[in-house]
XYZ file of C-alpha atoms in Angstrom:
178
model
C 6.350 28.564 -28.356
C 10.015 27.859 -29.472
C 11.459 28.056 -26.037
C 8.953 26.007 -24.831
C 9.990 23.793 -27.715
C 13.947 24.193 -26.750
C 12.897 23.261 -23.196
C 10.772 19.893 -24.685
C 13.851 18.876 -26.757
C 16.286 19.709 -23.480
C 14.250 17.454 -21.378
C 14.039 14.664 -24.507
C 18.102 14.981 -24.689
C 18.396 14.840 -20.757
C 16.160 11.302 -21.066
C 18.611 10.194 -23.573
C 21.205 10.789 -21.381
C 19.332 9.210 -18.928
C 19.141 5.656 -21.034
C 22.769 5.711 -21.475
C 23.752 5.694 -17.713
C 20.914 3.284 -17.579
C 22.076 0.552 -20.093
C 25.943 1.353 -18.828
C 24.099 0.416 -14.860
C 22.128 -2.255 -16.128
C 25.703 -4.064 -17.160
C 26.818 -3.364 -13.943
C 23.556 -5.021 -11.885
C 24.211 -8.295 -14.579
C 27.409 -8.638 -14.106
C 26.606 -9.297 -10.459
C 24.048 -10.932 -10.306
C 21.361 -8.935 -10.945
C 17.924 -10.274 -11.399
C 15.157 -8.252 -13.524
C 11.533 -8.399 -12.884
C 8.834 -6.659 -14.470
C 10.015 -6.618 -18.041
C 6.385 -6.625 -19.503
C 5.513 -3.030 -18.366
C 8.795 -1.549 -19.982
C 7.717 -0.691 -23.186
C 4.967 0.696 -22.220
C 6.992 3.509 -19.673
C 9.036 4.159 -23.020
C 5.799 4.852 -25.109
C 4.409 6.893 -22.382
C 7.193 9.180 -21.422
C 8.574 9.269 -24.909
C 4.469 10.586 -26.331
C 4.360 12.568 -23.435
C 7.274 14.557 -24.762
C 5.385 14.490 -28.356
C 1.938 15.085 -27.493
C 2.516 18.665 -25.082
C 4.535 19.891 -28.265
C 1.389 18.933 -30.620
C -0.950 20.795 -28.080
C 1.003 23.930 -27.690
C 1.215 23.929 -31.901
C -2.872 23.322 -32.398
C -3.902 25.119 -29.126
C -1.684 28.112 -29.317
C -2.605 28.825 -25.448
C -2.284 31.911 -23.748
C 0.204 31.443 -21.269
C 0.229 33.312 -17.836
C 4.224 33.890 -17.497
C 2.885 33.173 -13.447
C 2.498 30.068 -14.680
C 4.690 29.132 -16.988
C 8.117 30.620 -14.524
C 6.453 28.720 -11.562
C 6.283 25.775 -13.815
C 9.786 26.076 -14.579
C 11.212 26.305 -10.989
C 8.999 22.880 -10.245
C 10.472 21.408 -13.644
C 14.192 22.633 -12.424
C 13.353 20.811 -8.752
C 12.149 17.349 -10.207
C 15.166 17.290 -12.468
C 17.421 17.839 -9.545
C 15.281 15.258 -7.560
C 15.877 12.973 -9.973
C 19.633 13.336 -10.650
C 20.172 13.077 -6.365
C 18.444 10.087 -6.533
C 20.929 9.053 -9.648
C 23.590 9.949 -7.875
C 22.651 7.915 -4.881
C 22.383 4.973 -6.322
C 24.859 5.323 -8.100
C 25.297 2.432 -10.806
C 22.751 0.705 -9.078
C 20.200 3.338 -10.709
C 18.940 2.445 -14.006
C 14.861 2.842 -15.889
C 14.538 -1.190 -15.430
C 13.865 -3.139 -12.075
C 17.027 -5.079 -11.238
C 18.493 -6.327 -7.730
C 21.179 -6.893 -7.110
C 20.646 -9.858 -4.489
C 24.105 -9.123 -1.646
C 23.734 -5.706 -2.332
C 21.691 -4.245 0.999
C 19.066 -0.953 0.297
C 19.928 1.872 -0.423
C 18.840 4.262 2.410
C 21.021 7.727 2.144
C 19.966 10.605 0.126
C 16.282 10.988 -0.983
C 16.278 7.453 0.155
C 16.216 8.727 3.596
C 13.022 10.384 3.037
C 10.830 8.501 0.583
C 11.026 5.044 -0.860
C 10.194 5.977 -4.253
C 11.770 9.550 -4.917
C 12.607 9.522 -8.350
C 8.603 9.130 -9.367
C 8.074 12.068 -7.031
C 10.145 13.952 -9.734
C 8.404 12.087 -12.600
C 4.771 12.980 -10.737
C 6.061 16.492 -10.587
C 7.402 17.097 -13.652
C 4.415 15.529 -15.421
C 2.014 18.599 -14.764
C 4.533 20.957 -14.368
C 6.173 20.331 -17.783
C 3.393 20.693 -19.910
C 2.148 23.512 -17.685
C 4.742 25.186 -18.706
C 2.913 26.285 -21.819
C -0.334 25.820 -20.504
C -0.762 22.611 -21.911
C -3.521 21.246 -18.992
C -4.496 18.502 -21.528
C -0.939 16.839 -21.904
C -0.618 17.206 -18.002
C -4.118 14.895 -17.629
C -3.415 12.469 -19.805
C 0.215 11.903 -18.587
C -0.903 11.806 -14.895
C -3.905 9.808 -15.375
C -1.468 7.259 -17.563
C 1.219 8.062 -15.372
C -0.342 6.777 -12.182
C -1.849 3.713 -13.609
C 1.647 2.520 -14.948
C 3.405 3.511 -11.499
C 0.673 1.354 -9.634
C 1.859 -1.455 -11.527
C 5.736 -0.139 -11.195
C 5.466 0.422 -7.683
C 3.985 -3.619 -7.513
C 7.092 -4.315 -9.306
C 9.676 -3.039 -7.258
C 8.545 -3.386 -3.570
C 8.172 -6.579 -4.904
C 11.794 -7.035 -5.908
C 13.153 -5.153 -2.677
C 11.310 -7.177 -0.189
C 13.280 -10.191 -2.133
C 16.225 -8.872 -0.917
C 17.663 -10.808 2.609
C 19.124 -7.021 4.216
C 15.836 -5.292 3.702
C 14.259 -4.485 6.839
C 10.259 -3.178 6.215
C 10.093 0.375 6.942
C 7.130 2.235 8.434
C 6.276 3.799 5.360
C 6.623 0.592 3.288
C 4.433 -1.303 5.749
């Protein structure tokens, strides 16, 4: 239970880490140009990935599961993979990446790294570590909830952003976009 809890509070202090690149970005995207959309579903990410974070930790506490170490060090190598997911697709964009939707409206797609592959990567690593998280400790409950939110907000998140792209002049549809 407390590594599981060490690993919780490393993934909360990587997320905080996260919003500070993001609001340094953000600043970046205004200051030319940038346009935001999709500002209502915001808070609503922020609730859900910061009670995901809270709610696993309350079901390992009043569950006390048994935990396979199977699962729990496959769980971890998934976890470790998402996280470096998401910090190539940081890196790719660079200080175009931040947890808001703003375009930048001369600035063309980015299609390098992860990019190359997917459209959306970074919610592959946010779909990934979502069950595999939780899992971790055998927490199935956290990692149903979270999905089952998780994929409700990202339909509405995904709306938002292809949205924004297509707005863009350089963006060419791809065939997985189509």
């Amino acid at each position: 239970m407390v590594a599981f809890a060490i690993v919780v509070a490393l993934v909360a202090v990587e997320r905080v880490a996260e919003l500070i690149v993001s609001r340094r970005n953000a600043a970046w995207s205004f200051a030319r140009g940038g346009r935001e959309t999709g500002q209502g579903h915001y808070p609503v990410m922020v609730v859900l990935h910061t009670g995901f974070l809270v709610a696993m930790l309350i079901e390992a506490f009043v569950r006390r599961p048994d935990v396979s170490p199977t699962l729990a060090w496959s769980m971890v190598l998934v976890v470790i993979a998402a996280q470096g997911l998401r910090w190539w697709c940081i890196a790719t964009l660079g200080p175009r990446w931040n947890t808001r939707v703003i375009v930048v409206p001369d600035l063309p797609p980015v299609r390098s790294g992860p990019y190359r592959f997917l459209s959306h990567p970074n919610y592959v690593a946010v779909v990934l570590e979502g069950v595999a998280l939780p899992l971790m400790h055998a927490c199935w409950m956290t990692a149903l909830a979270f999905t089952v939110a998780n994929a409700a907000l990202l339909t509405v998140r995904l709306r938002v952003e292809n949205r924004a792209l297509r707005e863009l002049p350089s963006l060419a549809p791809r065939p997985a976009d189509a």
